[in-house]
Amino acid sequence: MRAGPSQEDIRRHNLGALLRHVHLGGPISRAELTSRMGLNRSTIMALTSDLTAAGLVREELPRETGRAGRPSLVVRPESARVYVFAFDVGPDRLAVARVGLGGVILDRREVPRDRGRFKLDELAATLSGFARQMRRKTRADTVCVGAAAAVSGGVRKADGVVTFGPNLMDEEVPFGEELGRRLGLGLPVSVGNDANLAALAEHSRGVGVAVKDLIYLHGDVGIGGGIIAGGHLLGGHDGYGGEVGHMVVNPGGRACGCGSSGCLEAEVGERALLESAGRFGAQQGRDAVRAVVEAADRGDIVAQEGLKRVGEWLGLGVANLVNIFNPEMLIFGGMLREIYLGSAAQVRTQLTLHAMAPQRDRLRLRTSALGDAATLVGAAELAFAHVLSDPLEVLARANA
Ligand SMILES: [Zn+2]
């Protein structure tokens, strides 16, 4: 005979669920929590008082109710007190943020970096240095409850080791372990693929809130993706799923950094666009991509042709994804935001030609709501995941 969940299991689950409502949805009344969580008033009261005592939320009288009778207390996250560190290691930049419960960015540093491989110890030293600077500015009663990093590379599910990243790293890198050691907070640093984390960010705080089936495409130097199906990120057996950039759209096409050719990334990535627009070599990065889209807008024929060609390959990739996953929404992020906006007609045409009508008809194509912050926001959510699964335990450990 198997025992059911204990009272303690139920309480832990409910505490996490309540905190999740407050963390993702912002201030909310007890009455609203009662109806959304389907629990009775006394249970909600007991849960909020536990979370208040732990310093994770506070309760306040609402400012204006406009209604007669006793107003329901509003539960707010303790954003200034409880925070995580979020790190973003992109091909062109390093970013660190201190993010409060509720998703508030309290402090942030960002530096451009040169492309190419980095040394693990240098990278970890730079990032932990920024975190230490931020920590020195915090009040004595603040508490760091987690840390996580987004990297443009493959992250092995079993141990969080970064195992590949043609644009960034090419060996097995125990990045989270090294960063955690340097931070010295006694907290593990979770590591995730940047496009996967950006997909989660758009799903929890961006354009894809309440959308259970979505695909997020992220353009940087390469193309990454995050596939959310039934509300869950598809990671695959080892955690490397969602590498949509290496879907072959043009057999025998342009050489790809992965060793194959004609991958979506090879046909749509930054280099492909700049070469197609006759601008490769002069400038690189997001500004160079924007310059092509702006030139096309102004009527530059070469830029227009380049953008069209890239848009056709992008549309073909999107059509394949739509046929396989039937997403409700497909989101273009990173530099794909600009590319999509400059080639929406080509993308639509390819969808009409190659996607099946039932999958295509109700599909919504959108651009990222979080923009360049998506990866950092996603890293913060990864760091908060532990807190939300067992709020009191995590806080007790962080305070110890
Ligand atoms: Zn490839």
Coordinates of C-alpha atoms and ligand atoms in Angstrom, one line a residue:
M1 CA 0.0 0.0 0.0
R2 CA 1.3 3.4 -0.9
A3 CA 0.9 6.3 1.5
G4 CA -0.6 9.5 0.1
P5 CA 0.9 12.9 0.5
S6 CA 1.4 13.9 4.1
Q7 CA -0.1 17.1 5.6
E8 CA 3.5 18.6 5.4
D9 CA 3.7 17.7 1.7
I10 CA 0.4 19.4 1.0
R11 CA 1.4 22.5 3.0
R12 CA 4.8 22.8 1.2
H13 CA 3.0 22.4 -2.2
N14 CA 0.4 25.1 -1.2
L15 CA 3.1 27.5 0.1
G16 CA 4.9 27.2 -3.2
A17 CA 1.8 27.6 -5.2
L18 CA 0.7 30.7 -3.3
L19 CA 4.2 32.3 -3.6
R20 CA 4.2 31.6 -7.3
H21 CA 0.9 33.5 -7.7
V22 CA 2.4 36.5 -5.9
H23 CA 5.8 36.2 -7.6
L24 CA 4.4 36.0 -11.2
G25 CA 1.2 38.0 -10.8
G26 CA 2.2 40.7 -8.4
P27 CA 0.2 42.0 -5.4
I28 CA -3.0 40.1 -5.0
S29 CA -5.8 40.1 -2.4
R30 CA -6.4 37.2 0.0
A31 CA -9.9 37.0 -1.5
E32 CA -8.6 36.6 -5.0
L33 CA -6.1 34.0 -3.9
T34 CA -8.9 32.1 -2.2
S35 CA -10.8 31.9 -5.5
R36 CA -7.8 31.2 -7.7
M37 CA -6.3 28.5 -5.6
G38 CA -9.6 26.9 -4.7
L39 CA -8.7 26.8 -1.0
N40 CA -10.8 28.1 1.9
R41 CA -10.1 31.4 3.6
S42 CA -8.6 30.1 6.7
T43 CA -6.1 28.0 4.8
I44 CA -5.1 31.0 2.7
M45 CA -4.7 33.0 5.9
A46 CA -2.5 30.3 7.5
L47 CA -0.3 30.1 4.4
T48 CA 0.1 33.8 4.0
S49 CA 1.0 34.2 7.7
D50 CA 3.7 31.5 7.3
L51 CA 5.1 33.3 4.2
T52 CA 5.0 36.6 6.0
A53 CA 6.8 35.2 9.1
A54 CA 9.5 33.9 6.7
G55 CA 9.9 37.3 5.3
L56 CA 8.9 36.3 1.7
V57 CA 5.7 38.4 1.5
R58 CA 3.9 41.1 3.4
E59 CA 0.3 41.9 3.8
E60 CA -1.2 45.4 3.5
L61 CA -4.5 47.1 3.5
P62 CA -5.5 48.0 -0.1
R63 CA -5.4 51.7 -0.9
E64 CA -8.9 52.1 -2.3
T65 CA -11.5 49.4 -2.4
G66 CA -14.5 51.4 -3.5
R67 CA -16.6 48.8 -1.8
A68 CA -18.4 48.7 1.5
G69 CA -17.3 46.2 4.2
R70 CA -14.0 45.0 5.4
P71 CA -11.4 45.0 2.6
S72 CA -9.4 41.9 1.9
L73 CA -5.7 42.2 2.7
V74 CA -3.3 42.4 -0.3
V75 CA -0.3 40.0 -0.4
R76 CA 2.8 41.5 -1.9
P77 CA 6.2 39.9 -2.6
E78 CA 9.1 41.2 -0.5
S79 CA 11.0 42.3 -3.6
A80 CA 13.5 44.5 -1.9
R81 CA 14.5 41.9 0.7
V82 CA 14.5 38.5 -1.1
Y83 CA 16.5 38.3 -4.3
V84 CA 18.5 36.1 -6.7
F85 CA 21.5 36.7 -9.0
A86 CA 20.9 36.2 -12.7
F87 CA 23.9 36.0 -15.1
D88 CA 23.8 36.1 -18.9
V89 CA 26.8 35.0 -20.9
G90 CA 26.1 36.1 -24.5
P91 CA 28.4 36.1 -27.5
D92 CA 28.7 39.9 -27.4
R93 CA 28.0 40.8 -23.8
L94 CA 28.1 39.8 -20.1
A95 CA 25.2 40.8 -17.9
V96 CA 24.5 40.4 -14.2
A97 CA 21.3 41.4 -12.4
R98 CA 20.1 41.3 -8.9
V99 CA 16.4 40.4 -9.2
G100 CA 13.9 40.7 -6.4
L101 CA 11.1 38.3 -5.7
G102 CA 8.3 39.3 -8.0
G103 CA 10.8 39.7 -10.9
V104 CA 11.9 43.2 -10.1
I105 CA 15.3 44.1 -11.5
L106 CA 16.9 45.8 -8.5
D107 CA 20.4 46.4 -9.9
R108 CA 22.2 45.5 -13.1
R109 CA 25.6 45.6 -14.8
E110 CA 26.4 44.9 -18.4
V111 CA 29.7 44.9 -20.3
P112 CA 30.3 44.2 -24.0
R113 CA 32.8 41.3 -24.7
D114 CA 34.9 40.4 -27.6
R115 CA 33.7 37.3 -29.5
G116 CA 35.6 34.1 -29.3
R117 CA 36.4 31.6 -26.6
F118 CA 36.8 32.8 -23.1
K119 CA 38.8 31.5 -20.2
L120 CA 36.6 30.0 -17.5
D121 CA 38.4 31.6 -14.6
E122 CA 38.4 35.0 -16.1
L123 CA 34.7 34.8 -16.9
A124 CA 33.7 33.6 -13.5
A125 CA 35.9 36.3 -11.9
T126 CA 34.3 39.0 -13.9
L127 CA 30.7 37.9 -13.2
S128 CA 31.3 37.2 -9.5
G129 CA 33.0 40.6 -9.2
F130 CA 29.9 42.3 -10.4
A131 CA 27.8 40.3 -8.0
R132 CA 30.0 41.3 -5.1
Q133 CA 29.8 45.0 -6.0
M134 CA 26.0 44.7 -6.0
R135 CA 25.9 42.8 -2.8
R136 CA 28.0 45.5 -1.0
K137 CA 25.2 48.0 -1.8
T138 CA 22.4 45.9 -0.2
R139 CA 20.8 46.5 3.2
A140 CA 21.7 44.1 6.0
D141 CA 18.3 42.4 6.1
T142 CA 18.4 41.3 2.4
V143 CA 18.8 37.7 1.6
C144 CA 20.1 36.0 -1.6
V145 CA 18.1 32.8 -2.2
G146 CA 19.5 31.6 -5.5
A147 CA 21.7 32.1 -8.6
A148 CA 21.5 31.0 -12.2
A149 CA 23.2 31.7 -15.5
A150 CA 22.1 31.7 -19.1
V151 CA 24.8 30.6 -21.6
S152 CA 24.7 30.4 -25.4
G153 CA 25.6 26.7 -25.5
G154 CA 24.5 23.2 -24.7
V155 CA 24.0 22.4 -21.1
R156 CA 24.0 18.8 -20.0
K157 CA 20.9 18.0 -17.9
A158 CA 22.6 15.5 -15.7
D159 CA 25.2 17.9 -14.2
G160 CA 24.7 21.4 -15.6
V161 CA 28.0 21.2 -17.4
V162 CA 28.3 23.4 -20.6
T163 CA 29.3 20.8 -23.2
F164 CA 29.2 22.8 -26.5
G165 CA 28.7 26.2 -27.9
P166 CA 30.2 26.8 -31.3
N167 CA 30.0 30.5 -30.7
L168 CA 31.2 30.6 -27.2
M169 CA 32.9 27.5 -25.8
D170 CA 34.1 24.2 -27.2
E171 CA 35.0 22.0 -24.3
E172 CA 33.2 20.7 -21.3
V173 CA 33.0 23.6 -18.9
P174 CA 31.9 23.3 -15.3
F175 CA 30.8 26.9 -15.4
G176 CA 28.1 26.8 -12.7
E177 CA 30.4 25.1 -10.2
E178 CA 33.2 27.6 -10.8
L179 CA 30.9 30.6 -10.6
G180 CA 29.2 29.2 -7.4
R181 CA 32.7 28.7 -5.8
R182 CA 33.7 32.3 -6.7
L183 CA 30.4 33.8 -5.5
G184 CA 30.9 32.2 -2.1
L185 CA 27.3 32.4 -1.1
G186 CA 27.0 28.7 -0.3
L187 CA 24.4 28.4 -3.1
P188 CA 24.6 26.3 -6.3
V189 CA 24.5 28.2 -9.6
S190 CA 22.0 26.6 -12.0
V191 CA 22.9 26.9 -15.7
G192 CA 20.6 26.9 -18.7
N193 CA 20.7 27.4 -22.4
D194 CA 20.0 31.0 -23.2
A195 CA 17.2 30.4 -25.7
N196 CA 15.5 27.8 -23.5
L197 CA 15.6 30.3 -20.6
A198 CA 14.3 33.2 -22.8
A199 CA 11.4 30.9 -23.9
L200 CA 10.6 30.3 -20.2
A201 CA 10.8 34.1 -19.5
E202 CA 8.4 34.9 -22.4
H203 CA 6.1 32.2 -21.1
S204 CA 6.1 33.4 -17.5
R205 CA 6.5 37.2 -17.9
G206 CA 6.4 38.1 -21.5
V207 CA 4.2 37.9 -24.6
G208 CA 3.4 34.2 -24.0
V209 CA 1.9 34.3 -20.5
A210 CA -0.9 31.7 -20.3
V211 CA 0.1 30.2 -23.7
K212 CA 0.7 26.5 -23.0
D213 CA 2.2 25.7 -26.4
L214 CA 4.7 28.1 -27.8
I215 CA 8.0 28.2 -29.6
Y216 CA 10.6 30.9 -29.0
L217 CA 13.3 31.5 -31.6
H218 CA 16.3 33.4 -30.5
G219 CA 18.8 35.0 -32.9
D220 CA 22.2 36.0 -31.8
V221 CA 25.3 35.0 -33.8
G222 CA 23.5 31.7 -34.2
I223 CA 19.9 30.7 -33.8
G224 CA 18.6 29.0 -30.7
G225 CA 15.1 27.9 -29.6
G226 CA 12.9 26.9 -26.8
I227 CA 9.9 24.7 -27.2
I228 CA 7.2 24.8 -24.6
A229 CA 4.6 22.0 -25.0
G230 CA 1.7 21.6 -22.6
G231 CA 3.3 24.2 -20.3
H232 CA 6.6 22.4 -20.1
L233 CA 9.9 23.1 -21.7
L234 CA 11.0 20.2 -24.0
G235 CA 14.6 19.5 -22.9
G236 CA 15.1 16.1 -24.5
H237 CA 16.9 13.1 -23.0
D238 CA 20.1 14.9 -22.2
G239 CA 18.9 18.5 -22.1
Y240 CA 20.0 19.4 -25.6
G241 CA 16.5 19.6 -27.2
G242 CA 15.3 22.7 -29.0
E243 CA 18.3 23.2 -31.1
V244 CA 16.2 24.5 -33.9
G245 CA 19.1 26.4 -35.4
H246 CA 20.5 23.1 -36.7
M247 CA 17.3 22.0 -38.5
V248 CA 18.4 21.6 -42.1
V249 CA 16.4 23.8 -44.4
N250 CA 18.7 23.9 -47.4
P251 CA 20.6 20.7 -48.0
G252 CA 23.9 21.5 -49.5
G253 CA 23.6 25.1 -48.5
R254 CA 25.9 27.3 -46.5
A255 CA 28.4 25.6 -44.1
C256 CA 27.3 25.7 -40.5
G257 CA 29.5 25.9 -37.4
C258 CA 28.1 22.5 -36.3
G259 CA 29.8 20.8 -39.2
S260 CA 26.7 20.3 -41.2
S261 CA 25.4 22.6 -44.0
G262 CA 22.2 24.4 -44.8
C263 CA 21.1 24.6 -41.2
L264 CA 18.6 27.3 -40.3
E265 CA 21.4 29.1 -38.4
A266 CA 23.7 29.0 -41.4
E267 CA 21.0 30.4 -43.7
V268 CA 19.4 32.9 -41.3
G269 CA 22.2 33.8 -38.7
E270 CA 24.0 37.1 -38.5
R271 CA 26.7 36.1 -41.0
A272 CA 24.2 35.0 -43.6
L273 CA 22.2 38.2 -43.4
L274 CA 25.3 40.5 -43.5
E275 CA 26.8 38.6 -46.4
S276 CA 23.5 38.5 -48.3
A277 CA 23.1 42.2 -47.8
G278 CA 26.7 42.8 -48.9
R279 CA 27.8 44.1 -45.5
F280 CA 29.9 41.3 -44.0
G281 CA 33.2 42.4 -42.4
A282 CA 32.4 46.0 -41.8
Q283 CA 30.4 45.7 -38.5
Q284 CA 29.0 42.8 -36.5
G285 CA 26.5 42.2 -33.8
R286 CA 22.9 43.5 -33.2
D287 CA 23.7 47.0 -34.5
A288 CA 24.9 45.6 -37.8
V289 CA 21.7 43.6 -38.2
R290 CA 19.6 46.6 -37.3
A291 CA 21.5 48.7 -39.9
V292 CA 20.5 46.2 -42.6
V293 CA 16.8 46.3 -41.7
E294 CA 16.9 50.1 -41.6
A295 CA 18.7 50.3 -44.9
A296 CA 16.1 48.0 -46.4
D297 CA 13.4 50.3 -45.0
R298 CA 15.0 53.3 -46.7
G299 CA 14.9 51.5 -50.0
D300 CA 18.4 50.0 -50.3
I301 CA 17.9 47.3 -52.9
V302 CA 20.8 45.1 -51.8
A303 CA 19.7 45.2 -48.2
Q304 CA 16.1 44.4 -49.2
E305 CA 17.2 41.4 -51.3
G306 CA 19.4 40.1 -48.5
L307 CA 16.6 40.4 -46.0
K308 CA 14.1 38.7 -48.3
R309 CA 16.4 35.7 -48.9
V310 CA 16.9 35.3 -45.2
G311 CA 13.2 35.8 -44.5
E312 CA 12.4 32.9 -46.9
W313 CA 14.7 30.5 -45.1
L314 CA 13.3 31.7 -41.8
G315 CA 9.8 31.1 -43.0
L316 CA 10.7 27.6 -44.2
G317 CA 12.1 26.8 -40.7
V318 CA 9.0 28.2 -39.0
A319 CA 6.7 26.1 -41.3
N320 CA 8.5 22.9 -40.3
L321 CA 8.2 23.7 -36.6
V322 CA 4.6 24.6 -37.0
N323 CA 3.8 21.3 -38.7
I324 CA 5.6 19.3 -36.0
F325 CA 4.6 21.1 -32.8
N326 CA 1.4 23.0 -33.7
P327 CA 2.2 25.9 -31.3
E328 CA -0.4 28.5 -30.4
M329 CA 2.3 31.2 -30.6
L330 CA 5.7 31.6 -32.2
I331 CA 7.9 34.3 -30.8
F332 CA 10.9 35.9 -32.5
G333 CA 13.5 37.2 -30.1
G334 CA 17.1 38.5 -30.1
M335 CA 18.1 39.7 -33.5
L336 CA 15.3 37.6 -35.1
R337 CA 12.9 40.3 -33.8
E338 CA 14.4 42.8 -36.3
I339 CA 14.8 40.2 -39.1
Y340 CA 11.2 39.1 -38.8
L341 CA 9.9 42.6 -38.7
G342 CA 11.8 43.3 -41.9
S343 CA 10.7 40.1 -43.7
A344 CA 7.3 39.2 -42.3
A345 CA 5.9 39.0 -45.8
Q346 CA 8.4 36.3 -46.8
V347 CA 7.8 34.4 -43.6
R348 CA 4.1 34.4 -44.1
T349 CA 4.4 33.3 -47.7
Q350 CA 6.6 30.3 -46.7
L351 CA 4.0 29.4 -44.0
T352 CA 1.2 29.5 -46.6
L353 CA 3.2 27.3 -48.9
H354 CA 4.6 24.7 -46.5
A355 CA 2.6 24.7 -43.2
M356 CA -0.6 22.7 -43.0
A357 CA -3.7 24.8 -42.8
P358 CA -5.1 23.4 -39.5
Q359 CA -1.7 24.2 -37.7
R360 CA -1.3 27.5 -39.5
D361 CA -4.7 29.1 -39.2
R362 CA -4.8 29.9 -35.5
L363 CA -1.0 30.4 -35.1
R364 CA 0.0 33.8 -33.7
L365 CA 3.4 35.2 -34.8
R366 CA 4.8 37.6 -32.2
T367 CA 8.0 39.4 -31.3
S368 CA 9.6 39.1 -27.9
A369 CA 8.0 41.4 -25.2
L370 CA 11.1 41.2 -23.0
G371 CA 13.6 42.1 -25.7
D372 CA 17.3 41.9 -24.8
A373 CA 16.3 41.2 -21.1
A374 CA 14.7 37.9 -22.0
T375 CA 17.7 35.7 -21.2
L376 CA 18.4 37.5 -18.0
V377 CA 14.8 37.3 -16.9
G378 CA 14.8 33.6 -17.7
A379 CA 18.0 33.0 -15.6
A380 CA 16.3 34.8 -12.7
E381 CA 13.2 32.5 -13.0
L382 CA 15.5 29.5 -13.0
A383 CA 17.1 30.8 -9.8
F384 CA 13.7 31.3 -8.2
A385 CA 12.5 27.9 -9.1
H386 CA 14.0 26.3 -6.0
V387 CA 12.4 28.9 -3.8
L388 CA 9.0 28.4 -5.3
S389 CA 9.2 24.6 -4.9
D390 CA 9.9 24.8 -1.1
P391 CA 9.8 28.4 0.1
L392 CA 10.4 27.9 3.8
E393 CA 13.2 25.4 3.5
V394 CA 15.1 27.6 1.0
L395 CA 14.7 30.7 3.2
A396 CA 15.8 28.9 6.3
R397 CA 19.0 27.7 4.5
A398 CA 19.7 31.1 3.0
N399 CA 19.4 32.8 6.5
A400 CA 21.5 30.2 8.2
Ligands
ZN1 ZN 24.3 23.5 -37.9

